[in-house]
Coordinates of C-alpha atoms and ligand atoms in Angstrom, one line a residue:
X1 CA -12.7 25.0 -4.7
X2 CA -13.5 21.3 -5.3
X3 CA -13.0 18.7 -2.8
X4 CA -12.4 14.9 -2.4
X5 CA -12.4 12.5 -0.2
X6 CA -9.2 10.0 0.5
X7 CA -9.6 6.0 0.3
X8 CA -8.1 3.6 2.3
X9 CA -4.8 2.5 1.3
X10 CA -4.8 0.2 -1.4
X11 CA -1.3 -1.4 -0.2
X12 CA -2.2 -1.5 3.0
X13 CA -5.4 -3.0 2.2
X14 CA -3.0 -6.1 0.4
X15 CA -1.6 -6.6 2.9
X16 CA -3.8 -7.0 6.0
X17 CA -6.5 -8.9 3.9
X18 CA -3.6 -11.5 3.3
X19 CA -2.7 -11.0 7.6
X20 CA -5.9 -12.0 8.2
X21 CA -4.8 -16.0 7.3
X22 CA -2.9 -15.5 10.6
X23 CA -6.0 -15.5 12.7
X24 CA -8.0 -18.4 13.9
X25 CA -11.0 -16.4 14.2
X26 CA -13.1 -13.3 12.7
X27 CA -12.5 -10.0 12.0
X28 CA -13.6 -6.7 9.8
X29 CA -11.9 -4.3 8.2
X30 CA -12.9 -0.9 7.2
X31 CA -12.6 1.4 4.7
X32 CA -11.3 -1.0 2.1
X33 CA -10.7 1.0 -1.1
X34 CA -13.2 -0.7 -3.9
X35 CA -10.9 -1.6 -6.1
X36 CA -9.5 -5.0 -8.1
X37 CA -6.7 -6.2 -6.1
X38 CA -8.8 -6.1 -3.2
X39 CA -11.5 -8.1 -4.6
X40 CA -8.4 -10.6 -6.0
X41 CA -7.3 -10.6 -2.5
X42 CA -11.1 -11.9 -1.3
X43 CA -11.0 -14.2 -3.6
X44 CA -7.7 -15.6 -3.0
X45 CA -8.5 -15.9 0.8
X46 CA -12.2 -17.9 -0.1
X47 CA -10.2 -20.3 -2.4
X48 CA -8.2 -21.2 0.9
X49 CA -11.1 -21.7 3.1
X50 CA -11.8 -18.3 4.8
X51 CA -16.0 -17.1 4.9
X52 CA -16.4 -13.5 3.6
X53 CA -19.2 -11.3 4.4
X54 CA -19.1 -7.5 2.9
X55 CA -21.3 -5.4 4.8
X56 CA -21.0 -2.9 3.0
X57 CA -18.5 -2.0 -0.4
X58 CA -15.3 -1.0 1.6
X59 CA -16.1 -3.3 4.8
X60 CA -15.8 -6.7 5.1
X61 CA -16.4 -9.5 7.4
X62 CA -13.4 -12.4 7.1
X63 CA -13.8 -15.8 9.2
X64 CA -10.3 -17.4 8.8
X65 CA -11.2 -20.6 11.2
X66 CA -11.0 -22.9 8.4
X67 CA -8.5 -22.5 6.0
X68 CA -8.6 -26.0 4.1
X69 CA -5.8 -26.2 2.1
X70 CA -2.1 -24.9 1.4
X71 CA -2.1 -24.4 -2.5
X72 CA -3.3 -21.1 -3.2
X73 CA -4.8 -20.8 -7.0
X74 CA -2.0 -20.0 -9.1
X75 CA -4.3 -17.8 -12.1
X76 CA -5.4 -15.8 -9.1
X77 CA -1.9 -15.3 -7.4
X78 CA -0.1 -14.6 -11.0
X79 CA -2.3 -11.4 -11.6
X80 CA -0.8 -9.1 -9.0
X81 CA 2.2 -8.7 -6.8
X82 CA 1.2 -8.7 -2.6
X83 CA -0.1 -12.1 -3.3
X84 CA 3.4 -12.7 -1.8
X85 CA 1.7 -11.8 1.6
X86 CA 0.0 -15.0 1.6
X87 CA 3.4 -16.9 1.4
X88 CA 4.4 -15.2 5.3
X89 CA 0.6 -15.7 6.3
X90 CA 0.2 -19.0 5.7
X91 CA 3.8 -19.9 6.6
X92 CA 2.6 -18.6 9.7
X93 CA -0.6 -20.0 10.3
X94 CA 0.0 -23.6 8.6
X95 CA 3.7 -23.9 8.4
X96 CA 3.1 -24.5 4.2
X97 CA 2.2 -22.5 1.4
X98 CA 2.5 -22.7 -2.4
X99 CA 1.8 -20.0 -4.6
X100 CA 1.8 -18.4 -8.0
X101 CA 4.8 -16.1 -9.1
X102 CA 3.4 -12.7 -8.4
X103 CA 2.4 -10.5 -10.9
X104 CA 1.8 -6.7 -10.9
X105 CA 3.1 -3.6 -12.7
X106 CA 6.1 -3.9 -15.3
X107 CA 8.5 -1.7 -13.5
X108 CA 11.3 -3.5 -13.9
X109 CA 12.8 -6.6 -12.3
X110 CA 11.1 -7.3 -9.4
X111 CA 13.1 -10.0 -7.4
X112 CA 12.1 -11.3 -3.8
X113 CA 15.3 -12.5 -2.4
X114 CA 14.8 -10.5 0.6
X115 CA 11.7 -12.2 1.0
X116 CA 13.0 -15.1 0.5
X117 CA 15.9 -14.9 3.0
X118 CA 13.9 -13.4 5.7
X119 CA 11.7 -17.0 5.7
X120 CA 14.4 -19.0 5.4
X121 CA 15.9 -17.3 8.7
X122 CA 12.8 -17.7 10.2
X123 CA 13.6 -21.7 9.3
X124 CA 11.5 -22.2 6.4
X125 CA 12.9 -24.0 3.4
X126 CA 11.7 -22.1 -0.1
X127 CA 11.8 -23.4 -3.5
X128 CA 11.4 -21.0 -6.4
X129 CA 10.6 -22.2 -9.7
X130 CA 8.0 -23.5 -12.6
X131 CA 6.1 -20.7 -12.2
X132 CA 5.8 -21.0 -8.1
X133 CA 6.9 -20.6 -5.1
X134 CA 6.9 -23.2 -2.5
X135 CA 7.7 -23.1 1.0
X136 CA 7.4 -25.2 4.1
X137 CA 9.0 -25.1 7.7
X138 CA 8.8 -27.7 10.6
X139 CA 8.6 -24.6 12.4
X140 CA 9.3 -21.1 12.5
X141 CA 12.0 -19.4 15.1
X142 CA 12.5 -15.6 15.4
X143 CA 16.2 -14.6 14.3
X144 CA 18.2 -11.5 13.7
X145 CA 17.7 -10.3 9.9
X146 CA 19.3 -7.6 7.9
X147 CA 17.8 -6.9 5.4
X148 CA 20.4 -5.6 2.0
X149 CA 17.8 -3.5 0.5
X150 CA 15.0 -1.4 1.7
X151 CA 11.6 -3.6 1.0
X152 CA 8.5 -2.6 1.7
X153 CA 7.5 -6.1 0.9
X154 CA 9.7 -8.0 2.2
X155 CA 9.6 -6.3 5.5
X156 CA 5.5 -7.0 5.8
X157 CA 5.8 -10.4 4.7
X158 CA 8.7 -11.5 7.7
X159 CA 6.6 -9.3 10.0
X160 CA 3.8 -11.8 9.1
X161 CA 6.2 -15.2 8.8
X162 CA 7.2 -13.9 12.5
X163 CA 4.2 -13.1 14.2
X164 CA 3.3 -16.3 15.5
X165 CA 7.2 -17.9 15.0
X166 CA 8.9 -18.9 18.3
X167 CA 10.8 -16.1 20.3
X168 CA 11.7 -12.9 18.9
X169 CA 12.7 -11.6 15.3
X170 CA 14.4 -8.7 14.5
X171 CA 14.0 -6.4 11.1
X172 CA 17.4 -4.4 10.7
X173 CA 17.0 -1.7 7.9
X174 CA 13.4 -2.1 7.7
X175 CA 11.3 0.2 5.1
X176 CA 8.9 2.8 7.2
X177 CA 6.6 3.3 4.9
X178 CA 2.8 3.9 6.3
X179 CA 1.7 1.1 5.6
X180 CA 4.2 -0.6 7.3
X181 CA 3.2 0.4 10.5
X182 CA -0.9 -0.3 9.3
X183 CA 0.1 -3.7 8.8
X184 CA 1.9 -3.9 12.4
X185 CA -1.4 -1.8 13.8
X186 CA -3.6 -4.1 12.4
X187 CA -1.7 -7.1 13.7
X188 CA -1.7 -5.9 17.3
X189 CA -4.6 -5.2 17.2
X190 CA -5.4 -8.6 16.6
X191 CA -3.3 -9.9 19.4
X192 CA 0.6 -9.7 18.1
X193 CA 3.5 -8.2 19.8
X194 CA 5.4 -6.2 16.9
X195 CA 7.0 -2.6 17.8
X196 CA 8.8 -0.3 15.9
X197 CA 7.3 0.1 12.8
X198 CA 7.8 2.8 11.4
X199 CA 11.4 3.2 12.5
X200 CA 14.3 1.1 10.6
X201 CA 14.2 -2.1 13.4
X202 CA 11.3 -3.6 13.7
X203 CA 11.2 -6.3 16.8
X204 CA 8.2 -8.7 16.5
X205 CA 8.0 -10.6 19.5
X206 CA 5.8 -14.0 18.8
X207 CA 2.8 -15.0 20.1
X208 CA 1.0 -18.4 20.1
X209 CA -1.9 -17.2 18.4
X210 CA -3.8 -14.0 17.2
X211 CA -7.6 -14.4 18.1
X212 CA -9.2 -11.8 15.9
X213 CA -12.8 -10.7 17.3
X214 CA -12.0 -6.7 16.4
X215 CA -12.4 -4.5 13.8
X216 CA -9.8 -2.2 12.1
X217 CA -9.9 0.4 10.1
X218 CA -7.5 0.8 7.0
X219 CA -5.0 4.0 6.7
X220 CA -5.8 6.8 4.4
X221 CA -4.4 6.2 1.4
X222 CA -0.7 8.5 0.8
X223 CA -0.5 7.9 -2.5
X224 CA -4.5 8.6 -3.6
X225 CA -3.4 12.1 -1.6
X226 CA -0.8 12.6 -3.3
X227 CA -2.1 12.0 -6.8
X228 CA -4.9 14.7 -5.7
X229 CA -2.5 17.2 -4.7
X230 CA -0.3 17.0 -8.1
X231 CA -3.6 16.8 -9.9
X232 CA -4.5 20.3 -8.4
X233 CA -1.2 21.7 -9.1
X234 CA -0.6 20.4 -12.6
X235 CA -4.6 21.8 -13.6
X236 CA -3.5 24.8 -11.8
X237 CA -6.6 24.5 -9.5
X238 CA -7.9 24.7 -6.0
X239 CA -8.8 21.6 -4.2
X240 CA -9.6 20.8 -0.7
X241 CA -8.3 17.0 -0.1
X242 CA -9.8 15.5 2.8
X243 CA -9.5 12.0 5.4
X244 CA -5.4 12.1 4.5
X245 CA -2.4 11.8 7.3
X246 CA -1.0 15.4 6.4
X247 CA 2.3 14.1 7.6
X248 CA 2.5 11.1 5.3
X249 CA 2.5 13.9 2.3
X250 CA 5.3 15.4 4.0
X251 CA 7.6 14.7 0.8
X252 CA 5.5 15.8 -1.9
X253 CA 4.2 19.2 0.1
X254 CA 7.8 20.2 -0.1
X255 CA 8.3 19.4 -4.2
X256 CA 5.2 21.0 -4.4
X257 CA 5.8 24.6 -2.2
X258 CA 9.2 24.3 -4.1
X259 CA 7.6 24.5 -7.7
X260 CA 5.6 27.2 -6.1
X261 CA 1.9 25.7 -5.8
X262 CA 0.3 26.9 -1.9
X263 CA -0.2 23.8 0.5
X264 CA -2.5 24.7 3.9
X265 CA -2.1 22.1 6.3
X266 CA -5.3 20.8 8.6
X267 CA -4.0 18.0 10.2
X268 CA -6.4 15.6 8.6
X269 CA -7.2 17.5 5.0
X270 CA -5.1 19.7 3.0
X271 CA -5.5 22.5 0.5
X272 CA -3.6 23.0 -2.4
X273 CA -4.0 25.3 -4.7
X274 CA -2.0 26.9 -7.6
X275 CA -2.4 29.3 -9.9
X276 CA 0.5 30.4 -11.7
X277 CA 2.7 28.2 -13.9
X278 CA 4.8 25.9 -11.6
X279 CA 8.3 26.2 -11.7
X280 CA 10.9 23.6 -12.5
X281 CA 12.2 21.3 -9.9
X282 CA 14.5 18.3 -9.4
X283 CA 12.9 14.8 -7.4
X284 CA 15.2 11.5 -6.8
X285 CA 12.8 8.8 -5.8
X286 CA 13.2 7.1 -2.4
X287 CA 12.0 4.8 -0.2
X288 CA 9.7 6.7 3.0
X289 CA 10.3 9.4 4.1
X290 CA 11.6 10.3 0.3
X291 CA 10.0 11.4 -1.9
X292 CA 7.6 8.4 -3.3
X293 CA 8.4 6.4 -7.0
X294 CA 4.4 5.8 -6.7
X295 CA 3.6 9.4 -7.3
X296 CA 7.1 9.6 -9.4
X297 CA 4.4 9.9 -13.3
X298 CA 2.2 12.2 -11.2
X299 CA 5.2 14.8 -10.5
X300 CA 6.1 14.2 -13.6
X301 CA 2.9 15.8 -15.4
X302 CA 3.6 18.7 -13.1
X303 CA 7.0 19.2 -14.0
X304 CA 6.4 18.5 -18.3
X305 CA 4.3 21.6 -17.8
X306 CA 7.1 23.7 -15.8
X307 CA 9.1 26.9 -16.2
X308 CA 12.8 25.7 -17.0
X309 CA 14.4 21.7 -17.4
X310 CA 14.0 19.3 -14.3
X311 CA 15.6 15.8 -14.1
X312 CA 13.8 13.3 -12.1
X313 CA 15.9 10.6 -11.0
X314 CA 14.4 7.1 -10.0
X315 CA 16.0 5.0 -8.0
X316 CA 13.8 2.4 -6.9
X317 CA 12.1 1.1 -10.5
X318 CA 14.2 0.2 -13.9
X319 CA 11.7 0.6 -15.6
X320 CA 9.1 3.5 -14.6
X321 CA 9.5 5.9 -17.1
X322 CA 7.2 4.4 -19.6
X323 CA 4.4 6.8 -19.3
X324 CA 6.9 10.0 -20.5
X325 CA 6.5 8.4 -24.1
X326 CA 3.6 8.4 -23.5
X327 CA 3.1 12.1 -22.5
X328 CA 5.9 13.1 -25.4
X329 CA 2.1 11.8 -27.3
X330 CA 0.5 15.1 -26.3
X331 CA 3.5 17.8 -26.7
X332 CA 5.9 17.1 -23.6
X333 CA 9.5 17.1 -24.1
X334 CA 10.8 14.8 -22.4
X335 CA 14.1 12.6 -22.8
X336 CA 14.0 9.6 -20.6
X337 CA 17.1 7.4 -20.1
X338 CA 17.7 4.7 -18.1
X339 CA 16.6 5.5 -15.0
X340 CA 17.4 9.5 -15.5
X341 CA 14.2 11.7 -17.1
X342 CA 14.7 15.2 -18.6
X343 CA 11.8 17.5 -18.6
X344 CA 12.1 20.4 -21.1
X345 CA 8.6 21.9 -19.4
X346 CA 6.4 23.0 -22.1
X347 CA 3.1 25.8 -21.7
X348 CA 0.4 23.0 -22.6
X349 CA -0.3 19.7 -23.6
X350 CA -2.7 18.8 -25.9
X351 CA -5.4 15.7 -26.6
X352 CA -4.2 12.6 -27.6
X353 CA -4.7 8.5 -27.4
X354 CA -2.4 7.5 -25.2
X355 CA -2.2 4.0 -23.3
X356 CA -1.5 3.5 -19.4
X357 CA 1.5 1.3 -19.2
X358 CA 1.2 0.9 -15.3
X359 CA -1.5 1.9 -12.4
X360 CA 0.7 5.6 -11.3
X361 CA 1.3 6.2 -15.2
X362 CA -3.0 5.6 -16.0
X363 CA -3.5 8.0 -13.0
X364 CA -0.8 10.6 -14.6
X365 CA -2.3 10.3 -17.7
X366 CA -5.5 11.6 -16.3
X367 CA -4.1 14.5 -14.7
X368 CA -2.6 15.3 -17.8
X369 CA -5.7 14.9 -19.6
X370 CA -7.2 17.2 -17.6
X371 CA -4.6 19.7 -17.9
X372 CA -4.6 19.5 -21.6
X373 CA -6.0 21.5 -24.2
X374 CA -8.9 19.3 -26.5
X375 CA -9.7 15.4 -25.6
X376 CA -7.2 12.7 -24.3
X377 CA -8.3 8.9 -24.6
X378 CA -7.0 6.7 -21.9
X379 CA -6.5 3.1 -23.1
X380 CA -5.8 0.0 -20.8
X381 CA -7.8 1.0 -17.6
X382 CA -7.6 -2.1 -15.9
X383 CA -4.4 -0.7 -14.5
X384 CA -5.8 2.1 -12.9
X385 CA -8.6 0.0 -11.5
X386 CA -6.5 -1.9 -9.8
X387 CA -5.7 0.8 -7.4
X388 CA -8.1 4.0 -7.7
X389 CA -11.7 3.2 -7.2
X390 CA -14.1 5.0 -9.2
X391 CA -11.3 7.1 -10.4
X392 CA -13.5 8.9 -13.1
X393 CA -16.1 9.9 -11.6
X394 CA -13.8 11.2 -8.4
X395 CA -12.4 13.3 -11.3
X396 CA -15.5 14.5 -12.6
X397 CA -17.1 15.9 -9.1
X398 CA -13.4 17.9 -9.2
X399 CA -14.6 19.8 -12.1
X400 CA -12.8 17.6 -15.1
X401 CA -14.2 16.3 -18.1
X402 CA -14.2 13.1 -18.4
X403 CA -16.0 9.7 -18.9
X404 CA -15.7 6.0 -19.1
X405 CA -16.4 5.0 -22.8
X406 CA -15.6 1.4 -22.1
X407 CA -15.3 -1.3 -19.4
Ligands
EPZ1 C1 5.8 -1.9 -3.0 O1 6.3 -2.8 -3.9 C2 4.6 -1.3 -3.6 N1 3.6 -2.4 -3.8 C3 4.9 -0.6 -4.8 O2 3.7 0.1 -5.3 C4 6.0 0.5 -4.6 O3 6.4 1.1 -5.8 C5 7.2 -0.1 -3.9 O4 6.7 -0.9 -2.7 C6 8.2 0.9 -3.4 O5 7.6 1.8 -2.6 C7 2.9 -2.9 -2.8 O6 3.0 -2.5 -1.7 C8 2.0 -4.0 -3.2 P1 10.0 -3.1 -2.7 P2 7.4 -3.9 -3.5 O7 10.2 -4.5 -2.2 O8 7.2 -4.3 -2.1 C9 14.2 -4.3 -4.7 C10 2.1 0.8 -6.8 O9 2.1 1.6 -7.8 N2 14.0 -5.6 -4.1 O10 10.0 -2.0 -1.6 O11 7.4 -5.0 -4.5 C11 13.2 -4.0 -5.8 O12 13.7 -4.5 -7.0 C12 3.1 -0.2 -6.5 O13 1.2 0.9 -5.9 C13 15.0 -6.5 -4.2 O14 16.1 -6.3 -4.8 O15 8.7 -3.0 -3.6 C14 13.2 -2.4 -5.8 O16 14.2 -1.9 -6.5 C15 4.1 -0.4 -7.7 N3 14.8 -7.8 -3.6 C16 13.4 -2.1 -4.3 O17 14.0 -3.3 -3.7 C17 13.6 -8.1 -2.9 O18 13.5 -9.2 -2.4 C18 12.1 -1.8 -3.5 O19 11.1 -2.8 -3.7 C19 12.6 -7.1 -2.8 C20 12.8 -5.9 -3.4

């Protein structure tokens, strides 16, 4: 049986670095995943004035008491998308903020009107355009918002805009996603007042200031687990998955008992194992407790190499059935439309080039590489480095073959 150990959670890790601007004073996190929008994240936050010390490669030291400036470098703000966190941050802490349009995975469009709303009730005034986002408030009072979609970022970056805003704010039809509630854990534990993450209504009562002086610890990473555990199943394997929330894998445990692969539960690890050809099954993406569009590719390796058709329906993303192409590279059969897949499960996939269009496509292409007969190459990396850190050679201590030819 092999077994890995599970990261902190990369967008969790986006989030508090960015939450951090709300402190007048110094703080360290732990177990930071090692990956490139973390260290964009660093970089972004020593541009604006803040002191950081690593201690080691997932633990850093941040000293926020003198950020210098309200224009946050565009190049570095355009490469991925939670560089939206610093627009509630530093609305927050210095009332002004302009940044780059976010970047980040082609998935579709990717608007932030909720984002935008939520500051404006807060009583900011945003402007949106030339390539940046600009927003200022005399000052920021807490308010009753609804938000008309489920946003996992929109509902961390009010949290953060309302943290130290006059009074009390309200999230109705918040997302609940983990990392969610490690955002408002981190944030109380730096001195806010924020309650019901986690739940759909999030109250944040404000506070005057958030002092820092503590150290906090990052979540386990849901989606690292969960790539693991489909990795396991589509290689038809037996791995032992350690330092995860078993409950935050709730979803994909189900999908994966359902396909007929064994799940044993530990609280704090898992085992999953599966040895016979898994069986078809149909997903619809949703936002937490649903079944997650992060580990929608993932499942979807699993299900191109099932007994019988299953239709994976995604309902969060336009645009996230890229990788299936893809896949079709190496013998799948699938027909994607829209936002509707077909998967025609075939008995094995087989070596091929192939090119990750998005970070969860790169790390399905690796499971499927490992599940196929002969060698796979994996072009365009830099998208799986974004989120996995030292993805290969996690893989390789698993018992697959494979190496990093190029940077
Ligand atoms: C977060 O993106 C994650 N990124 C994504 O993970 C993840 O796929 C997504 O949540 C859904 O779980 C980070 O946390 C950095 P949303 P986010 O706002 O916050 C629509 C990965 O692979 N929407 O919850 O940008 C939007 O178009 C990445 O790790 C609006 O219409 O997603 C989408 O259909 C990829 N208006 C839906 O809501 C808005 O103002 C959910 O988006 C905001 C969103």
């Amino acid at each position: 049986m092999g077994e890995v150990k599970i990261n902190g959670a990369k967008n969790a890790a986006v989030a508090i670095l960015p939450a951090t601007l709300l402190i007048d004073g110094v703080c360290t996190i732990e177990n930071l995943p090692h990956i490139s929008d973390v260290m964009i994240s660093c970089e972004i936050l020593e541009k604006l004035g803040a002191k950081i010390t690593w201690n080691n490669k997932n633990s850093v030291t941040i000293d926020t008491r003198n950020i210098h400036t309200t224009k946050a470098p565009i190049d570095l703000t355009s490469k991925f998308r939670a560089s939206y966190y610093i627009i509630g941050s530093m609305l927050g802490r210095k009332k002004e903020i302009e940044v780059g349009m976010p970047g980040g995975c082609q998935l579709g469009a990717r608007p932030i009107d909720q984002h935008v709303k939520g500051f404006e009730m807060l009583g900011a005034e945003v402007t949106v355009g030339n390539g940046t986002i600009f927003a200022t408030a005399d000052k920021l009072v807490g308010n009753s918002i609804y938000m008309d979609i489920v946003s996992v970022g929109a509902t961390i970056n009010i949290m953060l805009a309302a943290t130290l805003a006059e009074g009390t704010t309200t999230i109705d039809n918040a997302a609940k996603e983990p990392h969610i509630v490690d955002v408002a854990n981190f944030l109380n534990t730096m001195g806010a007042d924020i309650r019901g993450a986690g739940t759909d209504v999030i109250k944040i009562n404000g506070v005057k200031k958030l002092k820092g002086n503590a150290t906090y610890s990052v979540v386990p990473d849901q989606i690292e687990a969960g790539t693991f555990m489909l990795a396991a199943v589509a290689t038809r394997g037996d791995l032992l998955i350690k330092n995860c929330i078993t409950k935050h894998l709730d979803s994909i445990t189900a999908k994966i008992i359902e396909v007929g692969g064994i799940v044993e539960d530990y609280g704090d690890s898992l085992r999953v194992c599966c040895k016979k050809r898994p069986t078809k099954a149909n997903i619809k993406t949703l936002p937490h407790p649903g079944f997650p569009t992060d580990l929608q590719p993932q499942m979807g390796v699993v299900l191109s190499l099932a007994n019988g058709t299953s239709i994976i329906n995604e309902s969060i993303w336009e645009s996230r059935f890229q990788y299936t192409q893809e896949l079709n590279k190496m013998g799948a059969k699938i027909t994607a439309q829209g936002k509707t897949a077909i998967f025609e499960g075939v008995e094995k996939l087989s070596g091929a080039p192939v090119y990750s269009t998005d970070l969860r496509a790169g790390a399905a292409l690796i499971i499927a590489g490992a599940a196929a007969e002969g060698t796979t190459e994996i072009y365009n990396l830099e998208h799986i480095d974004r989120g996995y850190e030292n993805i290969e050679e996690r893989f390789r201590n698993i018992g697959a073959q494979i190496e990093r030819v190029k940077e």
